[in-house]
Each structure stands twice: as structure tokens, then as C-alpha cells.
mmCIF file of C-alpha atoms in Angstrom:
data_model
loop_
_atom_site.group_PDB
_atom_site.id
_atom_site.type_symbol
_atom_site.label_atom_id
_atom_site.label_comp_id
_atom_site.label_asym_id
_atom_site.label_seq_id
_atom_site.Cartn_x
_atom_site.Cartn_y
_atom_site.Cartn_z
ATOM 1 C CA MET A 1 -2.653 27.393 -20.894
ATOM 2 C CA SER A 2 -3.764 30.411 -22.375
ATOM 3 C CA ASP A 3 -3.121 29.588 -26.206
ATOM 4 C CA GLY A 4 -5.322 26.055 -25.942
ATOM 5 C CA SER A 5 -2.498 24.397 -27.664
ATOM 6 C CA ARG A 6 -1.851 21.634 -25.356
ATOM 7 C CA LYS A 7 -4.342 19.812 -23.362
ATOM 8 C CA ALA A 8 -4.289 17.898 -20.404
ATOM 9 C CA PRO A 9 -5.102 14.477 -19.968
ATOM 10 C CA PRO A 10 -8.137 13.088 -18.482
ATOM 11 C CA LYS A 11 -7.995 13.785 -14.938
ATOM 12 C CA SER A 12 -8.846 9.736 -13.969
ATOM 13 C CA THR A 13 -5.847 8.673 -16.450
ATOM 14 C CA PHE A 14 -3.001 10.906 -14.995
ATOM 15 C CA HIS A 15 -3.668 9.550 -11.739
ATOM 16 C CA PHE A 16 -3.681 5.971 -12.897
ATOM 17 C CA VAL A 17 -0.463 6.374 -14.569
ATOM 18 C CA ALA A 18 0.978 8.267 -11.328
ATOM 19 C CA GLY A 19 -0.040 5.619 -9.324
ATOM 20 C CA LEU A 20 0.879 2.712 -11.375
ATOM 21 C CA GLY A 21 4.217 4.422 -11.645
ATOM 22 C CA SER A 22 4.997 4.622 -8.111
ATOM 23 C CA GLY A 23 3.759 1.629 -6.862
ATOM 24 C CA VAL A 24 6.087 -0.658 -9.398
ATOM 25 C CA LEU A 25 9.117 1.653 -8.238
ATOM 26 C CA SER A 26 8.452 0.853 -4.340
ATOM 27 C CA ALA A 27 7.496 -2.634 -4.577
ATOM 28 C CA ILE A 28 10.652 -3.504 -6.906
ATOM 29 C CA LEU A 29 12.902 -1.543 -4.644
ATOM 30 C CA LEU A 30 11.452 -3.182 -1.703
ATOM 31 C CA GLN A 31 10.328 -6.711 -2.831
ATOM 32 C CA PRO A 32 13.764 -8.384 -0.699
ATOM 33 C CA ILE A 33 12.169 -7.130 2.719
ATOM 34 C CA ASP A 34 7.989 -8.197 1.505
ATOM 35 C CA LEU A 35 9.914 -11.775 1.001
ATOM 36 C CA LEU A 36 11.779 -11.756 4.123
ATOM 37 C CA LYS A 37 7.924 -11.123 5.542
ATOM 38 C CA THR A 38 6.283 -13.828 3.894
ATOM 39 C CA ARG A 39 8.917 -16.487 4.907
ATOM 40 C CA VAL A 40 8.789 -15.656 8.537
ATOM 41 C CA GLN A 41 5.255 -15.464 9.006
ATOM 42 C CA GLN A 42 4.998 -18.678 7.021
ATOM 43 C CA SER A 43 5.568 -21.402 9.335
ATOM 44 C CA GLY A 44 5.813 -19.992 13.000
ATOM 45 C CA SER A 45 8.976 -20.123 13.302
ATOM 46 C CA HIS A 46 9.463 -16.697 14.629
ATOM 47 C CA SER A 47 13.261 -16.491 12.915
ATOM 48 C CA LEU A 48 14.665 -14.280 10.745
ATOM 49 C CA SER A 49 17.646 -15.484 10.597
ATOM 50 C CA ALA A 50 16.486 -18.545 9.747
ATOM 51 C CA ALA A 51 14.482 -17.329 7.082
ATOM 52 C CA ILE A 52 17.973 -15.077 5.593
ATOM 53 C CA ALA A 53 19.526 -18.485 5.886
ATOM 54 C CA GLU A 54 17.181 -20.304 3.280
ATOM 55 C CA ILE A 55 17.792 -17.688 0.966
ATOM 56 C CA ARG A 56 21.396 -17.503 1.213
ATOM 57 C CA ALA A 57 21.614 -21.244 0.211
ATOM 58 C CA ALA A 58 19.989 -21.061 -2.848
ATOM 59 C CA PRO A 59 22.139 -20.795 -5.990
ATOM 60 C CA HIS A 60 21.962 -17.733 -7.349
ATOM 61 C CA LEU A 61 21.284 -15.176 -4.558
ATOM 62 C CA VAL A 62 19.897 -11.835 -6.208
ATOM 63 C CA PRO A 63 16.828 -13.657 -8.047
ATOM 64 C CA ALA A 64 16.411 -15.587 -4.672
ATOM 65 C CA LEU A 65 15.727 -12.375 -2.849
ATOM 66 C CA TRP A 66 13.804 -10.856 -5.553
ATOM 67 C CA ARG A 67 11.477 -14.062 -6.382
ATOM 68 C CA GLY A 68 7.803 -12.664 -6.539
ATOM 69 C CA SER A 69 8.811 -9.405 -7.792
ATOM 70 C CA VAL A 70 6.777 -10.096 -11.223
ATOM 71 C CA PRO A 71 3.714 -10.743 -9.073
ATOM 72 C CA SER A 72 4.759 -8.068 -6.502
ATOM 73 C CA ALA A 73 5.196 -5.282 -9.183
ATOM 74 C CA LEU A 74 1.878 -5.997 -10.772
ATOM 75 C CA ARG A 75 -0.139 -6.590 -7.664
ATOM 76 C CA THR A 76 1.175 -3.378 -5.983
ATOM 77 C CA GLY A 77 1.354 -1.380 -9.332
ATOM 78 C CA PHE A 78 -2.097 -1.906 -10.332
ATOM 79 C CA GLY A 79 -3.252 -1.553 -6.573
ATOM 80 C CA SER A 80 -1.995 1.969 -6.418
ATOM 81 C CA ALA A 81 -3.012 2.914 -9.570
ATOM 82 C CA ILE A 82 -6.736 2.024 -9.017
ATOM 83 C CA TYR A 83 -6.827 2.948 -4.898
ATOM 84 C CA PHE A 84 -4.888 6.929 -6.112
ATOM 85 C CA THR A 85 -7.400 7.289 -8.855
ATOM 86 C CA SER A 86 -10.297 6.323 -6.588
ATOM 87 C CA LEU A 87 -9.459 7.688 -3.700
ATOM 88 C CA ASN A 88 -9.058 10.831 -5.810
ATOM 89 C CA ALA A 89 -12.763 10.147 -7.228
ATOM 90 C CA ILE A 90 -13.831 9.691 -3.680
ATOM 91 C CA ARG A 91 -12.161 12.754 -2.260
ATOM 92 C CA GLN A 92 -13.368 14.726 -4.969
ATOM 93 C CA ASN A 93 -16.719 14.131 -4.581
ATOM 94 C CA ALA A 94 -16.254 14.064 -0.497
ATOM 95 C CA ALA A 95 -15.044 17.584 -0.694
ATOM 96 C CA ARG A 96 -18.367 18.702 -1.554
ATOM 97 C CA ILE A 97 -19.975 17.248 1.688
ATOM 98 C CA PRO A 98 -19.650 19.886 4.384
ATOM 99 C CA LEU A 99 -18.965 17.265 7.264
ATOM 100 C CA LEU A 100 -16.631 15.813 5.239
ATOM 101 C CA ALA A 101 -15.010 18.452 3.478
ATOM 102 C CA VAL A 102 -12.357 21.459 5.413
ATOM 103 C CA VAL A 103 -11.501 24.844 5.266
ATOM 104 C CA THR A 104 -8.411 25.145 2.752
ATOM 105 C CA SER A 105 -6.100 27.122 3.904
ATOM 106 C CA THR A 106 -4.230 29.549 1.755
ATOM 107 C CA ASP A 107 -0.970 29.006 3.214
ATOM 108 C CA PRO A 108 1.723 26.954 0.740
ATOM 109 C CA HIS A 109 0.685 23.333 1.452
ATOM 110 C CA SER A 110 3.101 20.089 0.136
ATOM 111 C CA SER A 111 0.200 18.772 -1.368
ATOM 112 C CA SER A 112 -2.307 19.750 -4.063
ATOM 113 C CA LEU A 113 -4.475 16.959 -3.433
ATOM 114 C CA PRO A 114 -8.321 17.862 -2.106
ATOM 115 C CA LYS A 115 -8.087 18.199 1.472
ATOM 116 C CA LEU A 116 -11.172 16.298 3.474
ATOM 117 C CA SER A 117 -11.714 16.613 7.253
ATOM 118 C CA ASN A 118 -10.582 13.624 9.674
ATOM 119 C CA THR A 119 -13.593 11.590 8.938
ATOM 120 C CA GLY A 120 -13.473 12.276 5.306
ATOM 121 C CA ASN A 121 -9.841 11.336 4.804
ATOM 122 C CA LEU A 122 -10.561 7.899 7.249
ATOM 123 C CA LEU A 123 -13.540 7.203 5.438
ATOM 124 C CA ALA A 124 -12.416 7.715 1.856
ATOM 125 C CA GLY A 125 -8.718 5.913 2.861
ATOM 126 C CA ALA A 126 -10.907 2.705 3.721
ATOM 127 C CA VAL A 127 -13.407 2.656 0.918
ATOM 128 C CA ALA A 128 -10.600 3.175 -1.537
ATOM 129 C CA ARG A 129 -8.281 0.137 -0.289
ATOM 130 C CA SER A 130 -11.244 -2.003 0.391
ATOM 131 C CA PHE A 131 -12.126 -1.702 -3.876
ATOM 132 C CA ALA A 132 -8.387 -1.984 -4.927
ATOM 133 C CA GLY A 133 -8.100 -5.006 -2.725
ATOM 134 C CA PHE A 134 -10.943 -7.064 -4.195
ATOM 135 C CA ILE A 135 -9.910 -6.441 -7.376
ATOM 136 C CA LEU A 136 -6.210 -7.063 -6.682
ATOM 137 C CA MET A 137 -6.943 -10.106 -4.454
ATOM 138 C CA PRO A 138 -5.925 -12.824 -6.804
ATOM 139 C CA LEU A 139 -2.272 -11.316 -7.656
ATOM 140 C CA THR A 140 -2.099 -10.849 -3.934
ATOM 141 C CA VAL A 141 -2.739 -15.030 -3.085
ATOM 142 C CA LEU A 142 -0.538 -15.549 -6.225
ATOM 143 C CA LYS A 143 2.430 -13.263 -5.112
ATOM 144 C CA VAL A 144 2.421 -14.966 -1.336
ATOM 145 C CA ARG A 145 2.684 -18.308 -2.774
ATOM 146 C CA TYR A 146 5.364 -17.921 -5.371
ATOM 147 C CA GLU A 147 7.382 -15.911 -2.395
ATOM 148 C CA SER A 148 6.451 -18.950 -0.407
ATOM 149 C CA SER A 149 8.913 -21.916 0.225
ATOM 150 C CA LEU A 150 5.901 -24.066 0.795
ATOM 151 C CA TYR A 151 5.276 -24.170 -2.611
ATOM 152 C CA ASN A 152 7.780 -24.574 -5.847
ATOM 153 C CA TYR A 153 5.747 -22.992 -8.453
ATOM 154 C CA SER A 154 8.144 -22.288 -11.397
ATOM 155 C CA SER A 155 6.053 -19.304 -13.237
ATOM 156 C CA LEU A 156 3.092 -17.194 -12.209
ATOM 157 C CA GLY A 157 1.123 -19.706 -15.262
ATOM 158 C CA SER A 158 1.881 -22.845 -13.216
ATOM 159 C CA ALA A 159 0.528 -20.814 -9.996
ATOM 160 C CA ALA A 160 -2.321 -20.134 -11.453
ATOM 161 C CA ARG A 161 -3.072 -23.513 -12.943
ATOM 162 C CA ASP A 162 -2.428 -25.223 -9.575
ATOM 163 C CA ILE A 163 -4.627 -22.726 -7.585
ATOM 164 C CA THR A 164 -7.658 -23.405 -10.244
ATOM 165 C CA ALA A 165 -7.462 -26.994 -10.135
ATOM 166 C CA ARG A 166 -7.015 -27.777 -6.479
ATOM 167 C CA GLU A 167 -9.354 -24.787 -5.074
ATOM 168 C CA GLY A 168 -11.355 -23.272 -7.925
ATOM 169 C CA LEU A 169 -12.031 -19.555 -7.961
ATOM 170 C CA ARG A 170 -12.455 -19.443 -4.468
ATOM 171 C CA GLY A 171 -8.607 -19.887 -4.112
ATOM 172 C CA PHE A 172 -7.804 -16.787 -5.891
ATOM 173 C CA PHE A 173 -9.705 -15.196 -2.662
ATOM 174 C CA VAL A 174 -8.469 -17.051 -0.246
ATOM 175 C CA GLY A 175 -8.014 -15.086 2.772
ATOM 176 C CA PHE A 176 -10.155 -11.565 1.614
ATOM 177 C CA GLY A 177 -11.874 -10.914 5.143
ATOM 178 C CA ALA A 178 -8.483 -10.697 6.852
ATOM 179 C CA THR A 179 -7.171 -8.480 4.121
ATOM 180 C CA ALA A 180 -10.006 -6.529 4.399
ATOM 181 C CA ILE A 181 -10.280 -6.247 7.989
ATOM 182 C CA ARG A 182 -6.257 -5.228 7.550
ATOM 183 C CA ASP A 183 -6.445 -3.073 4.852
ATOM 184 C CA ALA A 184 -9.624 -0.913 5.478
ATOM 185 C CA PRO A 185 -8.617 0.436 8.704
ATOM 186 C CA TYR A 186 -4.599 0.847 7.747
ATOM 187 C CA ALA A 187 -5.632 3.117 4.730
ATOM 188 C CA GLY A 188 -8.206 5.364 6.673
ATOM 189 C CA LEU A 189 -6.100 5.538 9.363
ATOM 190 C CA TYR A 190 -3.297 5.951 7.290
ATOM 191 C CA VAL A 191 -4.542 8.933 4.766
ATOM 192 C CA LEU A 192 -5.667 10.775 8.476
ATOM 193 C CA PHE A 193 -2.167 10.494 9.822
ATOM 194 C CA TYR A 194 -0.302 11.177 6.720
ATOM 195 C CA GLU A 195 -2.766 14.339 5.798
ATOM 196 C CA GLN A 196 -2.487 15.503 9.532
ATOM 197 C CA SER A 197 0.781 15.233 9.690
ATOM 198 C CA LYS A 198 1.536 16.985 6.422
ATOM 199 C CA ARG A 199 -0.507 19.650 7.552
ATOM 200 C CA ARG A 200 1.685 20.103 10.913
ATOM 201 C CA LEU A 201 4.970 19.688 8.852
ATOM 202 C CA SER A 202 3.654 22.328 6.272
ATOM 203 C CA ALA A 203 2.865 24.831 8.798
ATOM 204 C CA LEU A 204 6.032 24.680 10.887
ATOM 205 C CA SER A 205 7.662 24.951 7.316
ATOM 206 C CA ASN A 206 5.846 28.125 6.594
ATOM 207 C CA ALA A 207 6.282 29.896 9.951
ATOM 208 C CA SER A 208 10.072 28.884 9.656
ATOM 209 C CA SER A 209 10.408 30.828 6.587
ATOM 210 C CA GLU A 210 11.713 34.321 6.685
ATOM 211 C CA THR A 211 9.882 35.233 3.404
ATOM 212 C CA LYS A 212 6.160 34.523 2.559
ATOM 213 C CA VAL A 213 5.979 32.537 -0.657
ATOM 214 C CA THR A 214 2.875 31.114 -2.395
ATOM 215 C CA ARG A 215 4.234 27.901 -3.301
ATOM 216 C CA MET A 216 6.306 25.337 -1.280
ATOM 217 C CA GLY A 217 9.628 24.351 -3.110
ATOM 218 C CA VAL A 218 9.837 20.828 -4.366
ATOM 219 C CA SER A 219 12.426 19.916 -1.997
ATOM 220 C CA THR A 220 10.665 20.706 1.019
ATOM 221 C CA ALA A 221 7.218 19.128 -0.169
ATOM 222 C CA ALA A 222 8.903 16.174 -1.300
ATOM 223 C CA GLY A 223 10.780 15.835 2.179
ATOM 224 C CA ILE A 224 7.314 16.669 4.374
ATOM 225 C CA ASN A 225 5.404 14.294 2.163
ATOM 226 C CA PHE A 226 8.301 11.578 2.556
ATOM 227 C CA ALA A 227 8.467 11.887 6.688
ATOM 228 C CA SER A 228 4.914 12.281 6.596
ATOM 229 C CA GLY A 229 4.354 9.001 4.825
ATOM 230 C CA VAL A 230 7.202 7.101 6.873
ATOM 231 C CA PHE A 231 5.540 7.978 10.320
ATOM 232 C CA SER A 232 2.042 6.887 8.730
ATOM 233 C CA GLY A 233 3.313 3.701 7.583
ATOM 234 C CA VAL A 234 4.813 2.732 11.120
ATOM 235 C CA VAL A 235 1.787 3.136 13.157
ATOM 236 C CA CYS A 236 -0.344 1.500 10.942
ATOM 237 C CA SER A 237 1.837 -1.491 10.514
ATOM 238 C CA VAL A 238 1.973 -2.136 14.059
ATOM 239 C CA ILE A 239 -1.736 -1.353 14.691
ATOM 240 C CA SER A 240 -2.922 -4.092 11.542
ATOM 241 C CA ASN A 241 0.162 -6.746 12.045
ATOM 242 C CA PRO A 242 -1.960 -9.011 13.283
ATOM 243 C CA PHE A 243 -4.517 -9.201 10.470
ATOM 244 C CA ASP A 244 -1.456 -9.495 8.201
ATOM 245 C CA ALA A 245 0.063 -12.398 9.876
ATOM 246 C CA VAL A 246 -3.757 -14.173 9.748
ATOM 247 C CA LYS A 247 -4.221 -13.666 6.291
ATOM 248 C CA THR A 248 -1.021 -15.015 5.268
ATOM 249 C CA ARG A 249 -1.395 -17.946 6.744
ATOM 250 C CA ILE A 250 -4.575 -18.740 5.053
ATOM 251 C CA GLN A 251 -3.649 -17.763 2.246
ATOM 252 C CA LEU A 252 -0.514 -20.474 2.325
ATOM 253 C CA GLN A 253 -2.113 -22.925 4.139
ATOM 254 C CA PRO A 254 -6.355 -22.843 3.366
ATOM 255 C CA ASP A 255 -6.765 -26.642 4.710
ATOM 256 C CA GLY A 256 -4.916 -25.825 7.707
ATOM 257 C CA TYR A 257 -6.555 -22.515 8.681
ATOM 258 C CA ARG A 258 -10.339 -22.289 7.417
ATOM 259 C CA ASN A 259 -11.012 -18.232 8.398
ATOM 260 C CA MET A 260 -9.827 -15.486 10.121
ATOM 261 C CA VAL A 261 -11.130 -16.394 13.421
ATOM 262 C CA HIS A 262 -10.013 -20.079 12.987
ATOM 263 C CA ALA A 263 -6.643 -19.480 12.234
ATOM 264 C CA ALA A 264 -6.374 -16.796 14.910
ATOM 265 C CA ARG A 265 -7.407 -19.130 17.636
ATOM 266 C CA ARG A 266 -5.022 -21.652 16.182
ATOM 267 C CA MET A 267 -1.953 -19.357 16.140
ATOM 268 C CA VAL A 268 -2.485 -17.923 19.292
ATOM 269 C CA GLY A 269 -3.161 -21.754 20.738
ATOM 270 C CA GLU A 270 -0.308 -23.317 19.355
ATOM 271 C CA GLU A 271 2.549 -20.617 19.173
ATOM 272 C CA GLY A 272 0.913 -17.664 21.617
ATOM 273 C CA PHE A 273 0.095 -14.590 20.790
ATOM 274 C CA ARG A 274 3.812 -13.921 19.359
ATOM 275 C CA ALA A 275 2.518 -15.535 16.451
ATOM 276 C CA LEU A 276 0.514 -12.546 15.631
ATOM 277 C CA TRP A 277 3.526 -10.223 15.355
ATOM 278 C CA ASP A 278 5.224 -11.828 13.227
ATOM 279 C CA GLY A 279 7.259 -10.285 10.458
ATOM 280 C CA LEU A 280 6.693 -6.851 12.088
ATOM 281 C CA ALA A 281 9.358 -5.105 11.719
ATOM 282 C CA LEU A 282 9.847 -6.435 8.526
ATOM 283 C CA ARG A 283 6.365 -5.321 7.478
ATOM 284 C CA MET A 284 6.624 -1.921 9.466
ATOM 285 C CA SER A 285 10.266 -1.382 7.290
ATOM 286 C CA ARG A 286 8.668 -1.875 4.341
ATOM 287 C CA LYS A 287 5.245 -0.602 4.494
ATOM 288 C CA ALA A 288 6.809 2.814 5.468
ATOM 289 C CA LEU A 289 9.300 3.000 2.677
ATOM 290 C CA SER A 290 6.990 1.678 0.513
ATOM 291 C CA SER A 291 3.893 4.147 1.159
ATOM 292 C CA ALA A 292 5.979 6.852 1.635
ATOM 293 C CA LEU A 293 8.027 6.501 -1.675
ATOM 294 C CA ALA A 294 4.654 5.556 -3.606
ATOM 295 C CA TRP A 295 2.853 8.416 -1.916
ATOM 296 C CA THR A 296 5.753 10.737 -2.487
ATOM 297 C CA VAL A 297 6.494 9.995 -6.008
ATOM 298 C CA TYR A 298 2.574 10.271 -6.827
ATOM 299 C CA GLU A 299 2.156 13.355 -5.411
ATOM 300 C CA GLU A 300 5.072 14.910 -6.875
ATOM 301 C CA LEU A 301 3.975 13.784 -10.378
ATOM 302 C CA ILE A 302 0.296 15.403 -9.754
ATOM 303 C CA ARG A 303 2.254 18.763 -8.752
ATOM 304 C CA ARG A 304 4.718 18.753 -11.807
ATOM 305 C CA ALA A 305 1.211 18.011 -13.581
ATOM 306 C CA GLU A 306 -0.162 21.202 -12.237
ATOM 307 C CA VAL A 307 2.690 23.122 -13.271
ATOM 308 C CA THR A 308 2.880 21.435 -16.737
ATOM 309 C CA TRP A 309 -1.150 21.394 -18.148
ATOM 310 C CA GLY A 310 -1.679 24.815 -15.422
ATOM 311 C CA GLY A 311 -3.235 25.075 -12.100
ATOM 312 C CA GLY A 312 -6.384 22.938 -11.243
ATOM 313 C CA ARG A 313 -6.746 21.118 -14.809
ATOM 314 C CA VAL A 314 -5.431 17.695 -13.194
ATOM 315 C CA ARG A 315 -7.417 18.159 -9.826
ATOM 316 C CA GLY A 316 -10.344 19.558 -11.133
ATOM 317 C CA SER A 317 -13.970 17.937 -12.161
ATOM 318 C CA LEU A 318 -14.153 14.703 -12.829
#
């Protein structure tokens, strides 16, 4: 601001708040889909209709559909906050490395975030997600068990006390190996596909525009970001679903599924390869929509911050 009367908030703080808001919103809206995915994956029955029937039999349908929404919102909200904050920090620093940076075009783009090469986007997404996943692992375990019908926890406190008593601190990190192997490639590929898709769609939008513009409109940018998010979420969900199915079994039944390799072998041996793709449609739907919604809201908040506090202040130096 020219008069200096308005100060931009610290960059990392704004990215944290923007990530938190977008994560909480997507988690609450899409919790029923996540709940159904957990129920389908927990037993190996492969039946979505059975999971729906079980939930419909509950005394109160709406609370039953949103069971686990508190741990889910906490995990997804703070997970998104940590992820977007760390991702931005990594990308800002990676942009200074010639191998990871990319020449920025002067054409209008749907995003104002740092631009990296394909390798840079892949590595930045994987590292940021692994870091956030480890920090939020206890909430992930609580969320999965609270959603499952295998446990009758009445509150998050009772769930935490039971896990501590039965399994100790280690119980809050069961399935981290499968989670990391699932999330790191997923996040890396997601950022890569997402940025490539945005770049191509932005170029098509600019090519179809009859007049030269210096800044893309809000609706156009949001549409490009959302479409790119859905596409990337679908592709990456298909690739990473086996790790998600294995992770869910380990977290719900740690005594029966000791580790990732043992769980995968047992699932395939007893139920066939189909077990590795349990919940794919539900996970694909939720991940595509939640990722697209979270990224679209996050990027729009960043764009608005740049307008409010001046170009470059929010995405400037750390």
C-alpha cells in the first residue's frame, strides 16, 4: 500500500489460515463420503449397499452420516494448513534452484503461486505431504477408528484413552508407513498434474480471449483451478488406492494386520486383488472434490490477499 497504513500479515500465517479454512470446509461437506469409504474398507465385504444399510439403520441418520466429522475436520483442516504452509515455503526456496524453477510466463494465469518445473512440483508436493502426514498421524488414527463400526467410541477422549491403554503411544502412529507411501506419491503427482492442467487450461483461456488481459477474472481462474483439481484428484486416487486400503486395515485391526507387507499379502490371499481397490469410487469422488475445493478456496484467498495487501506481499520472501 502506497500510504503504508495497512500492513500485510506474516506470509506463513496467511497461508496457514487459508489452508485451515479450505481444509475444514471440504472435510465437513464431504464427511459422509469419507465415512462410507471407511465402512466399505474395514471388513472386506466390498459392499457399498451394506454400508449404506448399516448407516440407515442408525436411530438418527444425519448424525450417523457425519459421525467422525470433528476429528476429520481437525485432521483435514490442520493438515491442509500445515501442508499449504510448508508447500509454499518449499516452493519459494525451490524456485531459486535452476533445476527446479521454471521460466514464468507473462500471460495471465489462474494462480499466483510460485511456478516450478515438473520435478520441482513432484518433490515439493511429496515432501510437504509427508511432513504434514506425520504431524497429523494421531488425528488420522482417531478419525478412522471413530468412523468405523468396529469401535464404539463415545467421544474422541475415550478413543484416545483406549488407544493409549491398549497400544501406547505407538498406537497413534500405526499405518504411518502405508500412509506415507500413499500420500507422498499422491501429493507429488497431484501437484504435478494440477500445475500442468492449470497451465494448459490457462493457455487455452488466453488463446480464446478476444482481448488481451493482464489479470485473469475470478470466475475463470476459479473454474480452471477447480477443474484441474478434480482431474488431478481422480488420476492420483486410482494410483494410490491400494495403499489407502492397506492403511485402513492396519489402523482398524493392528493385531490382525501387523505391517504394510503383511496386510497386503493377507488381503490379497484371503479376498483377492479386489480388496486393494475397496472404496475406490468413494475415495476417488471424495478426494477429487475435496482437493479441488480446498485448492480453489486456498488459491482464491491468496489472490484476494494480493489485491488487498498489494502484489507480491503475500507470496514474497519468507
